[in-house]
mmCIF file with all atom_site columns, C-alpha atoms in Angstrom:
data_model
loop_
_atom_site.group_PDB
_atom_site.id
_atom_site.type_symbol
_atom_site.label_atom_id
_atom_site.label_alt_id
_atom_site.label_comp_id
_atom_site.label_asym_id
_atom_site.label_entity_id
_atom_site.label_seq_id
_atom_site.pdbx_PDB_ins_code
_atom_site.Cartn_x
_atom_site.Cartn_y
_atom_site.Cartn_z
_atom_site.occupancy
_atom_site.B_iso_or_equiv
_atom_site.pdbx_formal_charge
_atom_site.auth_seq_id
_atom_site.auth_comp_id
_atom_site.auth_asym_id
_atom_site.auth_atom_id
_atom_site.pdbx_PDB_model_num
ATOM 1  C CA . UNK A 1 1  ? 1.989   3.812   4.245   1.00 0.00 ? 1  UNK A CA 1
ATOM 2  C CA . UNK A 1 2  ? 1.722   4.777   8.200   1.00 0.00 ? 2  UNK A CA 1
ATOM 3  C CA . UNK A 1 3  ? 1.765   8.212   7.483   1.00 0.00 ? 3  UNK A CA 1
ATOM 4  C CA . UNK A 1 4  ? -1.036  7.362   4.979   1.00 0.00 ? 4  UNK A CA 1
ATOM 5  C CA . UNK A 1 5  ? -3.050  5.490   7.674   1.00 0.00 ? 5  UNK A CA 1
ATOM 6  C CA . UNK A 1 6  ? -2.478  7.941   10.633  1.00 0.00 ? 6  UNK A CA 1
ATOM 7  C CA . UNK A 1 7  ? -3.706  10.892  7.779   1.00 0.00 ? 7  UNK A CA 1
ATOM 8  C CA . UNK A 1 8  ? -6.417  9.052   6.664   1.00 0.00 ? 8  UNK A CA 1
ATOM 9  C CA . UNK A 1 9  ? -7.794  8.356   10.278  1.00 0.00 ? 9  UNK A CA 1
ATOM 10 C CA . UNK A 1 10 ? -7.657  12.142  10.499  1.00 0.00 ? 10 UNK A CA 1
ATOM 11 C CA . UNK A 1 11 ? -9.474  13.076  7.999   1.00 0.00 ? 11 UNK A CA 1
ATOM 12 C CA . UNK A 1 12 ? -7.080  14.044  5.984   1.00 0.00 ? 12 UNK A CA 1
ATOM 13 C CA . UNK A 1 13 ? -7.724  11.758  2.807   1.00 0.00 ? 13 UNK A CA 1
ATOM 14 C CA . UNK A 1 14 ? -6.061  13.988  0.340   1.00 0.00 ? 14 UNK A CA 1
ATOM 15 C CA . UNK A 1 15 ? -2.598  13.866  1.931   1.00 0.00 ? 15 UNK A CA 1
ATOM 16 C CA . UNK A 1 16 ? -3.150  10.057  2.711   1.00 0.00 ? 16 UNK A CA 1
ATOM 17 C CA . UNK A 1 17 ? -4.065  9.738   -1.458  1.00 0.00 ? 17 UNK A CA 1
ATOM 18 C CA . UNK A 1 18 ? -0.873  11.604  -2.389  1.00 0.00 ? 18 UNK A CA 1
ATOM 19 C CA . UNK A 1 19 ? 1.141   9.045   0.246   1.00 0.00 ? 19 UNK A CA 1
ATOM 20 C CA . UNK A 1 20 ? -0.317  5.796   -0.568  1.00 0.00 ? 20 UNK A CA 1
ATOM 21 C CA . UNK A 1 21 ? 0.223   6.739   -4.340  1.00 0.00 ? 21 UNK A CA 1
ATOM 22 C CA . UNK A 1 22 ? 4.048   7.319   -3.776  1.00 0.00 ? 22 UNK A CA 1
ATOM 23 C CA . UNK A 1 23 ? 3.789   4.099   -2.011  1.00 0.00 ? 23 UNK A CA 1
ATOM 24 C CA . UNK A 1 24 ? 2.203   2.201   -4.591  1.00 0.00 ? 24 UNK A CA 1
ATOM 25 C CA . UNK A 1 25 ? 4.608   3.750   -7.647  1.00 0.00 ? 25 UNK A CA 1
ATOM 26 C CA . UNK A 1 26 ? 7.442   3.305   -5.365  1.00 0.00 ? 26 UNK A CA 1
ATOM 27 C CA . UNK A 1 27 ? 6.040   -0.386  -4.773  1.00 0.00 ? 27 UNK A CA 1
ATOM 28 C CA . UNK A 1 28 ? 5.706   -1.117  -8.753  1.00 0.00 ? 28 UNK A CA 1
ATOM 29 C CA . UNK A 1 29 ? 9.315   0.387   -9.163  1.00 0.00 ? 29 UNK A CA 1
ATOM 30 C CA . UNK A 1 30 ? 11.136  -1.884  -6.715  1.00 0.00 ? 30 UNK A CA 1
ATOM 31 C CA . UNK A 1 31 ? 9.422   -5.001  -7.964  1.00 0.00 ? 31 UNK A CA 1
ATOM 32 C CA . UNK A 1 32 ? 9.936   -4.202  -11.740 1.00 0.00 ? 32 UNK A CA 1
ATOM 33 C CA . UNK A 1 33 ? 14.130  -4.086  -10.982 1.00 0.00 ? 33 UNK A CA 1
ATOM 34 C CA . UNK A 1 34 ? 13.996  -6.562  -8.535  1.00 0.00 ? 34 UNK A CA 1
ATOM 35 C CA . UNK A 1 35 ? 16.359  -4.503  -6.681  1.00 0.00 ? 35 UNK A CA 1
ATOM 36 C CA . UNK A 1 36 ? 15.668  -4.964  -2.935  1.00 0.00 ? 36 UNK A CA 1
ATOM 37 C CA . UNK A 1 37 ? 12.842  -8.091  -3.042  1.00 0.00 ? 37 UNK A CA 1
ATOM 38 C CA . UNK A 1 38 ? 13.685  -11.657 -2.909  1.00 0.00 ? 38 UNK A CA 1
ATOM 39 C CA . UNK A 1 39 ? 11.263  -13.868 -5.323  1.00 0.00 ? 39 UNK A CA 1
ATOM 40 C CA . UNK A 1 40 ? 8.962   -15.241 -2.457  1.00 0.00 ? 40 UNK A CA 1
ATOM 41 C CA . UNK A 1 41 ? 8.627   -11.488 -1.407  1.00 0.00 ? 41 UNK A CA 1
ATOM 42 C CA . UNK A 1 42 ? 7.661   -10.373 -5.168  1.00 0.00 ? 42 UNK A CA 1
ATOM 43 C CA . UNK A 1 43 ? 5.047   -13.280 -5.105  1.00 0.00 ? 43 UNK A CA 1
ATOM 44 C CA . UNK A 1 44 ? 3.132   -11.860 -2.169  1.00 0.00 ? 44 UNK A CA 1
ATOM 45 C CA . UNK A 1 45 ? 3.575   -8.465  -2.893  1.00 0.00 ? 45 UNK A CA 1
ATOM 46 C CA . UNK A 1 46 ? 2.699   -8.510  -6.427  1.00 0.00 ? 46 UNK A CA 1
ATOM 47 C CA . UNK A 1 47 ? -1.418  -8.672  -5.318  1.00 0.00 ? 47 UNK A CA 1
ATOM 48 C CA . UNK A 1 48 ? -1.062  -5.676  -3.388  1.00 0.00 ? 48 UNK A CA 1
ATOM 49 C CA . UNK A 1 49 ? -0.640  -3.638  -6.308  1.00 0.00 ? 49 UNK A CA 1
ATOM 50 C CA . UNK A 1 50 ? -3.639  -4.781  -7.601  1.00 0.00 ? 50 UNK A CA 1
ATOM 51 C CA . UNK A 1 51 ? -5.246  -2.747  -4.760  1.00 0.00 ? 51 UNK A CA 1
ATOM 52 C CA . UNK A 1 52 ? -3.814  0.670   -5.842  1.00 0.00 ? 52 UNK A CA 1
ATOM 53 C CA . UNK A 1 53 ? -7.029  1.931   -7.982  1.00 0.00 ? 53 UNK A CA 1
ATOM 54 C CA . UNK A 1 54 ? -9.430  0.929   -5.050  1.00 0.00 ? 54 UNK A CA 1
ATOM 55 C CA . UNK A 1 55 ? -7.661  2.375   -2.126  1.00 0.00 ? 55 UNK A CA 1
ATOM 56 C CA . UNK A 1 56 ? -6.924  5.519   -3.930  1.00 0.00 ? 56 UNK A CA 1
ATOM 57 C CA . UNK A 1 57 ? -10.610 5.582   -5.097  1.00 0.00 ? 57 UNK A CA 1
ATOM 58 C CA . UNK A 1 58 ? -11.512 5.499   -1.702  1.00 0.00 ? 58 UNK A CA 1
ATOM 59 C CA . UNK A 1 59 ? -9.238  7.873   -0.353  1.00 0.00 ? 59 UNK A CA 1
ATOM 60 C CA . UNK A 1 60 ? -10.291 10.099  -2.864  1.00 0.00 ? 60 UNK A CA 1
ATOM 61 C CA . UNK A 1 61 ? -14.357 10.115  -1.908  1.00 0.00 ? 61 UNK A CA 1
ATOM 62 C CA . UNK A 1 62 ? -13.166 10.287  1.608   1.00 0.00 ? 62 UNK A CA 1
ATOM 63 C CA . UNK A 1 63 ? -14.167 6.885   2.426   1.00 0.00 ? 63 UNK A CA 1
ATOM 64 C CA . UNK A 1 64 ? -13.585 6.655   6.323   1.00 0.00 ? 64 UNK A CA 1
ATOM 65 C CA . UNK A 1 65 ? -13.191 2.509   5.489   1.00 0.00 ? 65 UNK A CA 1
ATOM 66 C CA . UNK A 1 66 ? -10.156 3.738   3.665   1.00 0.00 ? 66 UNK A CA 1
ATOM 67 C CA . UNK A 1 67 ? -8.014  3.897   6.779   1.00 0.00 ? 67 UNK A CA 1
ATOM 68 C CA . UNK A 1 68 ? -8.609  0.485   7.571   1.00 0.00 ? 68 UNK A CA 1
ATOM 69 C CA . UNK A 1 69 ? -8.179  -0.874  4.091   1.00 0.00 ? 69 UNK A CA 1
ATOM 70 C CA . UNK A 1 70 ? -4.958  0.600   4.575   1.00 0.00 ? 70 UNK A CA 1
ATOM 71 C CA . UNK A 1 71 ? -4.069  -0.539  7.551   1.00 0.00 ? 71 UNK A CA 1
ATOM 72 C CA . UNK A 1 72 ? -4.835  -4.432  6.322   1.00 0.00 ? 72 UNK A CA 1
ATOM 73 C CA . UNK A 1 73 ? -2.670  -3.360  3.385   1.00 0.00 ? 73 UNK A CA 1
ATOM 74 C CA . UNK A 1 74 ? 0.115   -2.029  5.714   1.00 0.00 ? 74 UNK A CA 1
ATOM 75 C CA . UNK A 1 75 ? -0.013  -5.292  7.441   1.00 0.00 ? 75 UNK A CA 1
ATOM 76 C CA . UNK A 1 76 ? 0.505   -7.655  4.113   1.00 0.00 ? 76 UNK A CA 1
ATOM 77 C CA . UNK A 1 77 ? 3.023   -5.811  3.524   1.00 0.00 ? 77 UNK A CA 1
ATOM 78 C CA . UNK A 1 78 ? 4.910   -5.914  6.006   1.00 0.00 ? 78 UNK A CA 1
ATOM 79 C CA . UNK A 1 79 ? 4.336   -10.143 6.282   1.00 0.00 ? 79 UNK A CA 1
ATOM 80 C CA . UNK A 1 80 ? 5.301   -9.937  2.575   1.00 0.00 ? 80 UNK A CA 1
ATOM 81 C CA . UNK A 1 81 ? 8.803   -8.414  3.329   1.00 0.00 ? 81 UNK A CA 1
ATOM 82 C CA . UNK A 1 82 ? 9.633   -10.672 6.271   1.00 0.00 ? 82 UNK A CA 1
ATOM 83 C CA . UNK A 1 83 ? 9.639   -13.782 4.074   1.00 0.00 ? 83 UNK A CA 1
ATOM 84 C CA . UNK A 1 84 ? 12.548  -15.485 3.445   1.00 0.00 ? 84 UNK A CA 1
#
């Protein structure tokens, strides 16, 4: 996702699409096996998937709001993983 952000804020929307969708499938994997999330993690970052279609949408038209729409999402995430 900071690649995403740093490539978006370049102008480079196409390589910050491609990241943010590995993120977002990697995302959907981990919570699906519960592998590496505890359940109070899982319940905060559930909602962030919900944001997939829209962020990629944007990064897609080359929406220069995309790069901070990712950078909010970068930033829920990370609170998400840091609960106990």
């Amino acid at each position: 996702m900071g690649n995403a952000i740093v490539d978006a804020r370049a102008g480079n929307y196409e390589l910050a699409r491609q990241g943010t969708s590995d993120f977002f499938s990697n995302l959907a994997t981990e919570i699906e096996s519960s592998s590496i999330f505890n359940d109070a993690q899982e319940t905060q970052l559930r909602p962030l998937l919900q944001e997939r279609d829209a962020t990629i949408t944007a990064l897609a038209r080359s929406d220069p709001y995309s790069a901070d729409r990712l950078t909010k999402l970068y930033n829920q995430y990370r609170e998400a993983i840091t609960v106990q």
